[in-house]
Amino acid sequence: MNAADLEAWFVDEVLPLEAILMQYLRNHWRDPSEIDDLRQEVYIRVCEAAQREIPDPAKPFVLGTARNLIIDRIRRQQIVAIEKVADLDALGLAADIPGPDRSAMARDELRRLQSAIDRLPPRCREAIVLCKIEGLSQREIASRMGVSEATVSEHIDKGMCALADMLYGEPHEIRRTQ
Amino acid sequence: MIAPGEKFAAEKNTQAASWLRRKTLESWSEADEAALNAWLEDDIANRVAYWRLKAAWGRADRLAALRRDKTASHADSKIPSRVLKIAAGVALIAISGAVGNFWLRNSQQQTNDAVYATALGERKTIALTDGSEIELNTNTAIRFHSAAAEKVVTLLRGEAYFQIKHDPHRLFIIKADGHRITDIGTKFRVRRDAARLEVSLLEGEVRFDSADGRVKSLSMKPGDVVIATAHSAAVMQQPKRDIADTLGWRSGMIVFRHTTLAEAAAEFNRYNAKKVVIDDPASAKLTINGTFQTGDTAAFADAAHAVFGLHVNMRNGETVISR
């Protein structure tokens, strides 16, 4: 499997599960500041496995990977966690709950985008809007905002990360259209 | 393996974001490209973070549609009658593919709007001189208007498939029910029903402006389907296969996948004067899969009988299916 195929699979099959994955991790991991790292680690493990063979369907595999990762972490922390692991086993069933409908997930994309943009910090939002909607260059944005190009870069980079978190990590409507 | 609290993801994200942003700079060079590839190659953690941000950043590209909105086209949605007065002559060749392989060529000079329509069960392909083609499904009517700066097709009723040769100097606009679709070089399908409009994009890019103006200028990508009513517009993504199914009519077929008998009958009835009626609510909810010829209601009735044991009766020319 080449990198382009792996990327396409990751974007089409795994990223749409991010909201469910994040919810799963939040439910099973105490420290919220570590959730993003756990997510990243799940993605790495999932992609490493997919390089050998694409797991199909993706969802039970992604959640199973999250579950194993959490068990690993609990063991490593040497927490006496029998109850917690037992819980996890019971909740392993979550892998069978149907995920958000693919079509429903992407519906009303523009509204979602607008809502995400609206929630960025003000300066960050200004930079992203000038970049994505006005189509200005970094230099033009800098002069428009009266800040250095380096500052614009920071705003854009930060905005990009925040947008990814909102677009993929947040739960969304899962009602079907009919 | 990472140690908890290392803020590993945040660091990778910042790096990935920086690469993605710098890639758009004018100063981006081949050496930069090589450095990026080396960075990606170096660690799967880099790739994963990069792919994720790239996908999100790509989705945000749709916002670019709002930009063009400000310049020219949007004023138009408030004054739908703003059709350019300059009528330019354009030769149209209408190709009718309704009867077997018999192709009727009919060339005519157009100075005014031209209307093309199909009857129930008929299909027709309109070939424009610029190489674009419009295929009309059953019971469909379009009005074609050509002017110096734009070509406007109004979908009066029914469903059509557009393969448009893009001309940067001449917009190709499809109007239906107050909604507008502006072609940016592409293949797409538009279906107008009583209460809603459905647009699905196969290739290229189009811009969609809804009638109510609340969802303005949505930039559609391949696989996107917009469903718009008078007061709402929503975009969703469909697998290629599903979109291909909705175009089965181009080869005279209807494709059902988990389609209720009620919906299937309604679909057949778009093509045939002799209607199919599902006579009881319980049968109407049964779902079927299958591919049928648009005119072959008998095959559909046979399937309902064979698969579900339903009764089929002919009544006043209608095919009545019931328990």
Short mmCIF file of C-alpha atoms in Angstrom, two decimals:
data_model
loop_
_atom_site.label_atom_id
_atom_site.label_comp_id
_atom_site.label_asym_id
_atom_site.label_seq_id
_atom_site.Cartn_x
_atom_site.Cartn_y
_atom_site.Cartn_z
CA MET A 1 0.00 0.00 0.00
CA ASN A 2 1.55 3.28 -1.06
CA ALA A 3 1.50 6.51 0.92
CA ALA A 4 -1.12 8.17 -1.27
CA ASP A 5 -3.55 5.25 -0.86
CA LEU A 6 -2.90 5.16 2.84
CA GLU A 7 -3.54 8.89 3.09
CA ALA A 8 -6.80 8.55 1.13
CA TRP A 9 -7.95 5.71 3.35
CA PHE A 10 -6.99 7.63 6.48
CA VAL A 11 -8.85 10.75 5.37
CA ASP A 12 -11.95 8.93 4.08
CA GLU A 13 -12.33 6.19 6.65
CA VAL A 14 -10.50 7.14 9.83
CA LEU A 15 -10.84 10.92 10.22
CA PRO A 16 -14.65 10.80 10.05
CA LEU A 17 -14.48 8.63 13.19
CA GLU A 18 -12.52 11.23 15.13
CA ALA A 19 -15.51 12.58 17.08
CA ILE A 20 -16.39 9.07 18.27
CA LEU A 21 -12.77 8.32 19.03
CA MET A 22 -12.38 11.52 21.07
CA GLN A 23 -15.53 10.75 23.01
CA TYR A 24 -14.26 7.26 23.70
CA LEU A 25 -10.90 8.56 24.88
CA ARG A 26 -12.47 11.23 27.07
CA ASN A 27 -14.73 8.65 28.66
CA HIS A 28 -11.85 6.36 29.47
CA TRP A 29 -8.93 8.60 30.25
CA ARG A 30 -8.80 10.84 33.27
CA ASP A 31 -6.38 13.55 32.17
CA PRO A 32 -7.93 15.73 29.43
CA SER A 33 -4.55 17.26 28.59
CA GLU A 34 -3.38 13.89 27.29
CA ILE A 35 -6.31 13.17 25.00
CA ASP A 36 -4.75 14.74 21.90
CA ASP A 37 -1.63 12.64 22.38
CA LEU A 38 -3.69 9.50 22.74
CA ARG A 39 -5.55 10.37 19.55
CA GLN A 40 -2.28 10.89 17.70
CA GLU A 41 -0.95 7.58 19.04
CA VAL A 42 -4.12 5.76 17.94
CA TYR A 43 -3.70 7.21 14.44
CA ILE A 44 -0.09 6.11 14.30
CA ARG A 45 -0.93 2.57 15.35
CA VAL A 46 -3.86 2.39 12.98
CA CYS A 47 -1.79 3.61 10.03
CA GLU A 48 1.07 1.29 10.85
CA ALA A 49 -1.35 -1.63 10.78
CA ALA A 50 -2.98 -0.35 7.60
CA GLN A 51 0.37 -0.26 5.83
CA ARG A 52 0.33 -4.03 6.06
CA GLU A 53 -3.35 -4.58 5.56
CA ILE A 54 -6.30 -2.19 5.47
CA PRO A 55 -8.62 -2.98 8.36
CA ASP A 56 -12.14 -3.21 7.01
CA PRO A 57 -14.38 -1.94 8.46
CA ALA A 58 -12.27 0.78 10.02
CA LYS A 59 -14.45 1.62 12.99
CA PRO A 60 -14.07 -1.44 15.22
CA PHE A 61 -10.38 -1.42 14.44
CA VAL A 62 -9.90 2.23 15.40
CA LEU A 63 -11.86 1.88 18.64
CA GLY A 64 -10.18 -1.45 19.40
CA THR A 65 -6.82 0.24 18.96
CA ALA A 66 -7.90 3.03 21.32
CA ARG A 67 -8.97 0.46 23.87
CA ASN A 68 -5.69 -1.46 23.67
CA LEU A 69 -3.73 1.75 23.95
CA ILE A 70 -5.59 2.72 27.11
CA ILE A 71 -5.02 -0.73 28.61
CA ASP A 72 -1.31 -0.42 27.79
CA ARG A 73 -1.17 2.96 29.47
CA ILE A 74 -2.98 1.77 32.56
CA ARG A 75 -0.58 -1.17 32.86
CA ARG A 76 2.41 1.07 32.38
CA GLN A 77 1.22 3.46 35.05
CA GLN A 78 0.89 0.43 37.32
CA ILE A 79 -2.42 1.63 38.50
CA VAL A 80 -4.39 -1.09 40.16
CA ALA A 81 -7.00 -0.92 37.53
CA ILE A 82 -8.86 -4.15 37.46
CA GLU A 83 -12.16 -2.35 37.65
CA LYS A 84 -11.18 0.05 34.98
CA VAL A 85 -10.15 -2.68 32.57
CA ALA A 86 -13.34 -4.54 33.33
CA ASP A 87 -15.23 -1.39 32.43
CA LEU A 88 -13.37 -1.15 29.22
CA ASP A 89 -14.29 -4.67 28.30
CA ALA A 90 -17.90 -3.92 28.87
CA LEU A 91 -17.57 -0.77 26.82
CA GLY A 92 -15.71 -2.56 24.08
CA LEU A 93 -19.20 -3.06 22.77
CA ALA A 94 -19.13 0.56 21.75
CA ALA A 95 -17.33 -0.63 18.66
CA ASP A 96 -20.59 -2.11 17.43
CA ILE A 97 -22.69 1.00 17.82
CA PRO A 98 -23.32 2.39 14.36
CA GLY A 99 -21.22 5.44 13.62
CA PRO A 100 -22.48 8.65 12.20
CA ASP A 101 -23.95 8.24 8.79
CA ARG A 102 -21.25 9.22 6.32
CA SER A 103 -23.60 11.33 4.31
CA ALA A 104 -25.08 12.99 7.35
CA MET A 105 -21.62 13.65 8.69
CA ALA A 106 -20.63 15.91 5.88
CA ARG A 107 -23.93 17.59 5.45
CA ASP A 108 -24.21 21.24 5.86
CA GLU A 109 -20.49 21.51 5.48
CA LEU A 110 -20.41 25.24 4.96
CA ARG A 111 -22.42 25.94 8.10
CA ARG A 112 -20.03 23.76 10.05
CA LEU A 113 -17.07 25.57 8.61
CA GLN A 114 -18.57 28.93 9.39
CA SER A 115 -19.34 27.89 12.93
CA ALA A 116 -15.78 26.62 13.35
CA ILE A 117 -14.32 29.86 12.00
CA ASP A 118 -16.58 31.87 14.28
CA ARG A 119 -15.20 30.13 17.33
CA LEU A 120 -11.54 30.84 16.62
CA PRO A 121 -9.83 33.43 18.80
CA PRO A 122 -10.43 36.88 17.22
CA ARG A 123 -6.96 37.61 15.78
CA CYS A 124 -6.58 34.05 14.66
CA ARG A 125 -9.98 34.19 12.96
CA GLU A 126 -9.06 37.42 11.22
CA ALA A 127 -5.92 35.85 9.79
CA ILE A 128 -7.76 32.72 8.64
CA VAL A 129 -10.58 34.72 7.05
CA LEU A 130 -8.15 36.97 5.19
CA CYS A 131 -6.25 33.90 4.04
CA LYS A 132 -9.08 31.56 3.11
CA ILE A 133 -11.92 33.87 2.16
CA GLU A 134 -10.14 36.98 0.93
CA GLY A 135 -7.33 34.95 -0.56
CA LEU A 136 -4.66 37.37 0.64
CA SER A 137 -1.00 36.42 0.87
CA GLN A 138 0.72 36.24 4.22
CA ARG A 139 2.43 39.54 3.56
CA GLU A 140 -0.86 41.25 2.67
CA ILE A 141 -2.47 39.83 5.79
CA ALA A 142 0.40 41.15 7.88
CA SER A 143 0.02 44.66 6.54
CA ARG A 144 -3.78 44.53 6.82
CA MET A 145 -3.58 43.40 10.46
CA GLY A 146 -0.64 45.64 11.29
CA VAL A 147 1.51 42.82 12.62
CA SER A 148 4.63 41.01 11.45
CA GLU A 149 4.52 38.12 9.00
CA ALA A 150 5.83 35.85 11.73
CA THR A 151 2.81 36.70 13.87
CA VAL A 152 0.50 35.99 10.94
CA SER A 153 2.19 32.60 10.53
CA GLU A 154 1.52 31.79 14.16
CA HIS A 155 -2.14 32.77 13.84
CA ILE A 156 -2.60 30.68 10.71
CA ASP A 157 -0.83 27.62 12.11
CA LYS A 158 -2.83 27.81 15.29
CA GLY A 159 -6.06 28.34 13.37
CA MET A 160 -5.36 25.37 11.15
CA CYS A 161 -4.90 23.06 14.15
CA ALA A 162 -8.02 24.43 15.84
CA LEU A 163 -10.06 23.97 12.67
CA ALA A 164 -8.97 20.33 12.38
CA ASP A 165 -10.02 19.74 15.99
CA MET A 166 -13.42 21.29 15.38
CA LEU A 167 -14.07 19.77 11.97
CA TYR A 168 -13.06 16.25 12.93
CA GLY A 169 -13.05 16.03 16.70
CA GLU A 170 -16.44 17.46 17.53
CA PRO A 171 -19.62 15.45 17.56
CA HIS A 172 -22.05 16.41 14.88
CA GLU A 173 -25.60 15.75 13.93
CA ILE A 174 -26.11 12.15 13.08
CA ARG A 175 -29.70 12.26 11.98
CA ARG A 176 -30.43 10.95 8.54
CA THR A 177 -32.01 13.25 6.05
CA GLN A 178 -35.06 11.06 5.72
CA MET B 1 6.52 5.26 22.48
CA ILE B 2 5.59 8.52 23.98
CA ALA B 3 5.51 9.53 27.56
CA PRO B 4 2.29 11.03 28.84
CA GLY B 5 2.38 14.77 29.11
CA GLU B 6 5.02 15.18 26.45
CA LYS B 7 2.62 17.24 24.31
CA PHE B 8 3.59 15.14 21.40
CA ALA B 9 0.51 15.75 19.28
CA ALA B 10 0.68 19.52 19.72
CA GLU B 11 4.27 19.60 18.54
CA LYS B 12 3.55 17.47 15.47
CA ASN B 13 0.51 19.57 14.65
CA THR B 14 2.47 22.79 14.82
CA GLN B 15 5.12 21.38 12.52
CA ALA B 16 2.56 20.02 10.08
CA ALA B 17 0.65 23.32 10.04
CA SER B 18 3.85 25.20 9.35
CA TRP B 19 4.66 22.96 6.37
CA LEU B 20 1.17 23.29 4.95
CA ARG B 21 1.20 27.04 5.28
CA ARG B 22 4.67 27.48 3.83
CA LYS B 23 3.75 25.31 0.87
CA THR B 24 1.42 28.09 -0.28
CA LEU B 25 4.12 30.77 -0.17
CA GLU B 26 5.50 32.09 -3.43
CA SER B 27 8.99 31.42 -2.19
CA TRP B 28 8.30 27.66 -1.89
CA SER B 29 11.10 25.92 -3.76
CA GLU B 30 12.06 22.48 -4.91
CA ALA B 31 14.44 22.28 -1.98
CA ASP B 32 11.54 23.03 0.35
CA GLU B 33 9.50 20.32 -1.32
CA ALA B 34 12.34 17.86 -0.81
CA ALA B 35 12.66 18.87 2.83
CA LEU B 36 8.94 18.36 3.33
CA ASN B 37 9.09 14.92 1.75
CA ALA B 38 12.02 13.97 3.93
CA TRP B 39 10.13 15.12 7.00
CA LEU B 40 7.09 13.09 6.00
CA GLU B 41 9.23 10.09 5.20
CA ASP B 42 10.99 10.33 8.51
CA ASP B 43 8.15 9.40 10.83
CA ILE B 44 4.64 8.08 10.48
CA ALA B 45 3.68 10.46 13.27
CA ASN B 46 4.57 13.32 10.92
CA ARG B 47 2.51 11.86 8.11
CA VAL B 48 -0.54 11.29 10.27
CA ALA B 49 -0.48 14.85 11.64
CA TYR B 50 0.12 16.28 8.17
CA TRP B 51 -2.66 14.28 6.47
CA ARG B 52 -5.14 15.28 9.13
CA LEU B 53 -4.41 19.00 8.92
CA LYS B 54 -4.23 18.90 5.15
CA ALA B 55 -7.69 17.33 5.00
CA ALA B 56 -9.15 19.92 7.37
CA TRP B 57 -7.41 22.80 5.59
CA GLY B 58 -8.72 21.46 2.27
CA ARG B 59 -12.25 21.43 3.63
CA ALA B 60 -11.81 25.07 4.60
CA ASP B 61 -11.11 25.81 0.92
CA ARG B 62 -14.85 25.78 0.42
CA LEU B 63 -14.89 29.11 2.20
CA ALA B 64 -13.19 30.54 -0.87
CA ALA B 65 -16.56 30.40 -2.56
CA LEU B 66 -17.65 33.26 -0.34
CA ARG B 67 -14.97 35.41 -1.90
CA ARG B 68 -16.24 35.40 -5.48
CA ASP B 69 -19.65 35.92 -4.05
CA LYS B 70 -18.82 39.50 -3.15
CA THR B 71 -17.81 40.60 -6.60
CA ALA B 72 -20.28 39.81 -9.29
CA SER B 73 -22.70 36.99 -9.12
CA HIS B 74 -24.54 37.44 -5.92
CA ALA B 75 -26.47 40.54 -6.78
CA ASP B 76 -28.08 38.31 -9.32
CA SER B 77 -29.88 36.13 -6.84
CA LYS B 78 -31.89 39.11 -5.69
CA ILE B 79 -32.84 40.04 -9.25
CA PRO B 80 -33.42 36.68 -10.89
CA SER B 81 -34.71 38.40 -13.98
CA ARG B 82 -31.29 39.81 -14.72
CA VAL B 83 -30.82 37.80 -17.83
CA LEU B 84 -28.48 39.51 -20.20
CA LYS B 85 -30.27 41.33 -22.95
CA ILE B 86 -27.63 40.75 -25.57
CA ALA B 87 -28.92 37.79 -27.48
CA ALA B 88 -26.15 36.12 -29.38
CA GLY B 89 -26.85 33.61 -32.08
CA VAL B 90 -25.78 30.10 -31.28
CA ALA B 91 -26.14 26.96 -33.27
CA LEU B 92 -27.61 24.08 -31.43
CA ILE B 93 -27.66 20.50 -32.43
CA ALA B 94 -30.32 18.48 -30.75
CA ILE B 95 -29.60 14.80 -30.67
CA SER B 96 -32.45 12.52 -29.83
CA GLY B 97 -31.45 9.11 -28.61
CA ALA B 98 -34.93 7.98 -27.79
CA VAL B 99 -35.41 5.45 -30.56
CA GLY B 100 -32.76 2.75 -30.58
CA ASN B 101 -29.62 3.85 -32.34
CA PHE B 102 -31.35 6.29 -34.55
CA TRP B 103 -29.79 9.70 -34.07
CA LEU B 104 -31.66 12.65 -35.33
CA ARG B 105 -29.56 15.66 -36.18
CA ASN B 106 -31.31 18.92 -36.23
CA SER B 107 -29.31 22.10 -36.54
CA GLN B 108 -30.85 25.45 -36.04
CA GLN B 109 -29.85 29.05 -35.55
CA GLN B 110 -30.99 30.43 -32.23
CA THR B 111 -31.60 34.08 -31.67
CA ASN B 112 -33.89 33.72 -28.71
CA ASP B 113 -34.32 31.33 -25.84
CA ALA B 114 -34.78 27.75 -26.90
CA VAL B 115 -36.83 25.23 -24.95
CA TYR B 116 -36.07 21.52 -25.03
CA ALA B 117 -38.32 18.94 -23.47
CA THR B 118 -38.82 15.22 -23.17
CA ALA B 119 -42.07 13.33 -22.80
CA LEU B 120 -42.76 10.67 -20.19
CA GLY B 121 -40.25 7.84 -20.65
CA GLU B 122 -38.22 9.76 -23.24
CA ARG B 123 -34.53 10.69 -23.06
CA LYS B 124 -32.73 13.26 -25.15
CA THR B 125 -29.22 14.63 -25.50
CA ILE B 126 -28.67 18.27 -26.40
CA ALA B 127 -25.19 18.86 -27.83
CA LEU B 128 -24.03 22.45 -27.73
CA THR B 129 -21.56 23.88 -30.24
CA ASP B 130 -18.93 24.40 -27.54
CA GLY B 131 -18.78 20.64 -26.97
CA SER B 132 -20.93 20.67 -23.87
CA GLU B 133 -23.74 18.15 -23.61
CA ILE B 134 -26.97 18.11 -21.68
CA GLU B 135 -28.87 14.86 -21.29
CA LEU B 136 -32.53 15.14 -20.39
CA ASN B 137 -34.25 12.41 -18.45
CA THR B 138 -37.95 11.59 -18.62
CA ASN B 139 -40.53 14.37 -18.39
CA THR B 140 -37.94 17.14 -18.33
CA ALA B 141 -37.83 20.62 -19.78
CA ILE B 142 -35.02 23.15 -19.99
CA ARG B 143 -34.77 26.63 -21.41
CA PHE B 144 -31.45 27.56 -22.94
CA HIS B 145 -30.36 31.14 -23.19
CA SER B 146 -27.06 32.19 -24.68
CA ALA B 147 -25.49 35.58 -24.33
CA ALA B 148 -22.05 37.07 -24.80
CA ALA B 149 -21.02 36.74 -21.18
CA GLU B 150 -22.91 33.69 -20.05
CA LYS B 151 -25.03 30.74 -20.99
CA VAL B 152 -28.02 30.08 -18.82
CA VAL B 153 -29.95 26.85 -18.65
CA THR B 154 -33.13 26.94 -16.63
CA LEU B 155 -34.35 23.55 -15.47
CA LEU B 156 -38.11 23.99 -15.73
CA ARG B 157 -38.86 20.48 -14.55
CA GLY B 158 -37.32 17.03 -14.30
CA GLU B 159 -33.75 15.89 -14.30
CA ALA B 160 -30.69 16.47 -16.46
CA TYR B 161 -27.07 15.48 -16.61
CA PHE B 162 -24.58 18.15 -17.64
CA GLN B 163 -21.14 17.70 -19.13
CA ILE B 164 -19.86 21.19 -19.51
CA LYS B 165 -16.79 22.38 -21.39
CA HIS B 166 -15.53 25.18 -19.27
CA ASP B 167 -15.05 28.59 -20.84
CA PRO B 168 -13.31 31.08 -18.54
CA HIS B 169 -14.83 33.99 -20.45
CA ARG B 170 -18.36 32.74 -20.47
CA LEU B 171 -20.07 31.46 -17.35
CA PHE B 172 -22.35 28.47 -17.63
CA ILE B 173 -25.19 28.86 -15.16
CA ILE B 174 -27.99 26.47 -14.34
CA LYS B 175 -31.02 27.91 -12.62
CA ALA B 176 -33.76 25.91 -10.96
CA ASP B 177 -36.37 26.98 -8.47
CA GLY B 178 -34.42 30.12 -7.67
CA HIS B 179 -31.23 28.21 -6.92
CA ARG B 180 -28.16 28.72 -9.11
CA ILE B 181 -25.38 26.39 -10.07
CA THR B 182 -22.38 27.98 -11.69
CA ASP B 183 -20.13 25.64 -13.58
CA ILE B 184 -16.42 25.71 -13.09
CA GLY B 185 -15.70 22.94 -15.64
CA THR B 186 -17.48 19.76 -14.85
CA LYS B 187 -19.96 16.87 -14.91
CA PHE B 188 -23.01 16.98 -12.69
CA ARG B 189 -26.64 16.03 -12.37
CA VAL B 190 -29.59 18.17 -11.36
CA ARG B 191 -33.01 16.87 -10.42
CA ARG B 192 -35.96 19.09 -9.70
CA ASP B 193 -38.97 17.72 -7.86
CA ALA B 194 -42.00 19.51 -6.52
CA ALA B 195 -40.45 20.48 -3.22
CA ARG B 196 -36.74 20.08 -3.65
CA LEU B 197 -33.73 20.30 -5.89
CA GLU B 198 -30.92 17.80 -5.87
CA VAL B 199 -27.50 18.45 -7.40
CA SER B 200 -24.77 15.84 -7.47
CA LEU B 201 -21.30 16.51 -8.73
CA LEU B 202 -19.28 13.79 -10.46
CA GLU B 203 -16.24 15.69 -11.66
CA GLY B 204 -14.77 19.15 -11.51
CA GLU B 205 -16.24 21.95 -9.50
CA VAL B 206 -19.42 23.97 -9.37
CA ARG B 207 -20.65 26.77 -7.21
CA PHE B 208 -24.11 26.47 -5.71
CA ASP B 209 -26.18 29.45 -4.60
CA SER B 210 -29.41 28.64 -2.83
CA ALA B 211 -32.58 30.58 -3.48
CA ASP B 212 -33.04 31.84 0.05
CA GLY B 213 -29.53 33.24 0.16
CA ARG B 214 -28.83 31.76 3.59
CA VAL B 215 -26.38 29.26 2.27
CA LYS B 216 -24.54 31.39 -0.20
CA SER B 217 -22.03 30.22 -2.69
CA LEU B 218 -21.22 26.72 -1.74
CA SER B 219 -18.28 25.32 -3.61
CA MET B 220 -19.07 21.71 -4.48
CA LYS B 221 -16.46 19.01 -4.89
CA PRO B 222 -16.80 15.64 -6.61
CA GLY B 223 -19.00 13.33 -4.55
CA ASP B 224 -20.93 16.23 -3.03
CA VAL B 225 -24.69 16.20 -3.21
CA VAL B 226 -26.69 19.32 -2.42
CA ILE B 227 -30.33 19.01 -1.49
CA ALA B 228 -32.11 22.32 -1.50
CA THR B 229 -35.65 23.35 -0.76
CA ALA B 230 -37.07 26.83 -0.86
CA HIS B 231 -35.79 27.48 2.64
CA SER B 232 -32.77 25.28 3.15
CA ALA B 233 -29.77 23.79 1.45
CA ALA B 234 -27.61 21.00 2.79
CA VAL B 235 -24.53 19.40 1.33
CA MET B 236 -23.59 15.78 1.96
CA GLN B 237 -21.12 13.38 0.48
CA GLN B 238 -22.09 10.23 -1.32
CA PRO B 239 -19.93 7.33 -2.42
CA LYS B 240 -19.22 7.35 -6.18
CA ARG B 241 -21.29 4.20 -6.58
CA ASP B 242 -24.43 5.86 -5.21
CA ILE B 243 -24.03 8.82 -7.51
CA ALA B 244 -23.51 6.49 -10.46
CA ASP B 245 -26.74 4.72 -9.46
CA THR B 246 -28.69 7.96 -9.70
CA LEU B 247 -27.46 8.26 -13.28
CA GLY B 248 -28.65 4.79 -14.30
CA TRP B 249 -31.30 6.48 -16.43
CA ARG B 250 -28.63 7.60 -18.88
CA SER B 251 -28.53 4.00 -20.05
CA GLY B 252 -32.23 3.45 -19.51
CA MET B 253 -31.92 1.80 -16.12
CA ILE B 254 -33.14 2.49 -12.60
CA VAL B 255 -31.00 1.22 -9.73
CA PHE B 256 -32.47 0.47 -6.32
CA ARG B 257 -30.44 -0.14 -3.22
CA HIS B 258 -32.41 -0.64 -0.03
CA THR B 259 -35.16 1.31 -1.70
CA THR B 260 -38.67 0.98 -0.31
CA LEU B 261 -41.30 -0.33 -2.71
CA ALA B 262 -43.11 3.01 -2.35
CA GLU B 263 -40.03 4.91 -3.50
CA ALA B 264 -39.34 2.39 -6.23
CA ALA B 265 -42.89 2.69 -7.56
CA ALA B 266 -42.62 6.48 -7.52
CA GLU B 267 -39.39 6.17 -9.49
CA PHE B 268 -41.01 3.93 -12.13
CA ASN B 269 -43.91 6.33 -12.33
CA ARG B 270 -41.59 9.12 -13.40
CA TYR B 271 -41.05 7.17 -16.61
CA ASN B 272 -44.36 5.51 -17.35
CA ALA B 273 -47.90 6.59 -18.05
CA LYS B 274 -49.16 3.25 -16.73
CA LYS B 275 -48.53 3.70 -13.04
CA VAL B 276 -47.45 1.25 -10.40
CA VAL B 277 -49.41 1.44 -7.17
CA ILE B 278 -48.38 -0.19 -3.91
CA ASP B 279 -51.71 -0.77 -2.28
CA ASP B 280 -51.00 -1.27 1.40
CA PRO B 281 -48.70 0.57 3.82
CA ALA B 282 -46.89 -2.53 5.06
CA SER B 283 -45.83 -3.59 1.56
CA ALA B 284 -44.82 -0.01 0.76
CA LYS B 285 -42.16 -0.19 3.46
CA LEU B 286 -40.46 -3.36 2.19
CA THR B 287 -37.06 -2.64 0.66
CA ILE B 288 -35.50 -4.04 -2.48
CA ASN B 289 -32.23 -4.00 -4.37
CA GLY B 290 -32.03 -4.37 -8.10
CA THR B 291 -31.57 -2.85 -11.51
CA PHE B 292 -34.53 -2.47 -13.85
CA GLN B 293 -35.20 -0.98 -17.23
CA THR B 294 -37.09 2.26 -16.76
CA GLY B 295 -40.05 0.99 -18.79
CA ASP B 296 -40.18 -2.51 -17.43
CA THR B 297 -42.79 -2.27 -14.70
CA ALA B 298 -43.66 -5.92 -15.32
CA ALA B 299 -40.19 -7.02 -14.21
CA PHE B 300 -40.60 -4.92 -11.09
CA ALA B 301 -43.99 -6.47 -10.35
CA ASP B 302 -42.52 -9.94 -10.93
CA ALA B 303 -39.73 -9.20 -8.46
CA ALA B 304 -42.21 -7.98 -5.84
CA HIS B 305 -44.15 -11.18 -6.34
CA ALA B 306 -41.13 -13.50 -6.35
CA VAL B 307 -39.26 -11.90 -3.46
CA PHE B 308 -42.04 -10.92 -1.13
CA GLY B 309 -44.91 -13.10 -2.32
CA LEU B 310 -47.00 -9.99 -3.03
CA HIS B 311 -50.01 -10.10 -5.34
CA VAL B 312 -49.96 -8.28 -8.62
CA ASN B 313 -53.18 -7.19 -10.29
CA MET B 314 -53.88 -5.02 -13.29
CA ARG B 315 -56.58 -2.49 -12.56
CA ASN B 316 -57.61 0.27 -14.98
CA GLY B 317 -54.22 0.05 -16.65
CA GLU B 318 -52.39 0.37 -13.35
CA THR B 319 -50.18 -2.32 -11.89
CA VAL B 320 -51.44 -2.79 -8.35
CA ILE B 321 -49.14 -4.56 -5.89
CA SER B 322 -50.53 -5.69 -2.56
CA ARG B 323 -50.46 -8.43 0.02
#
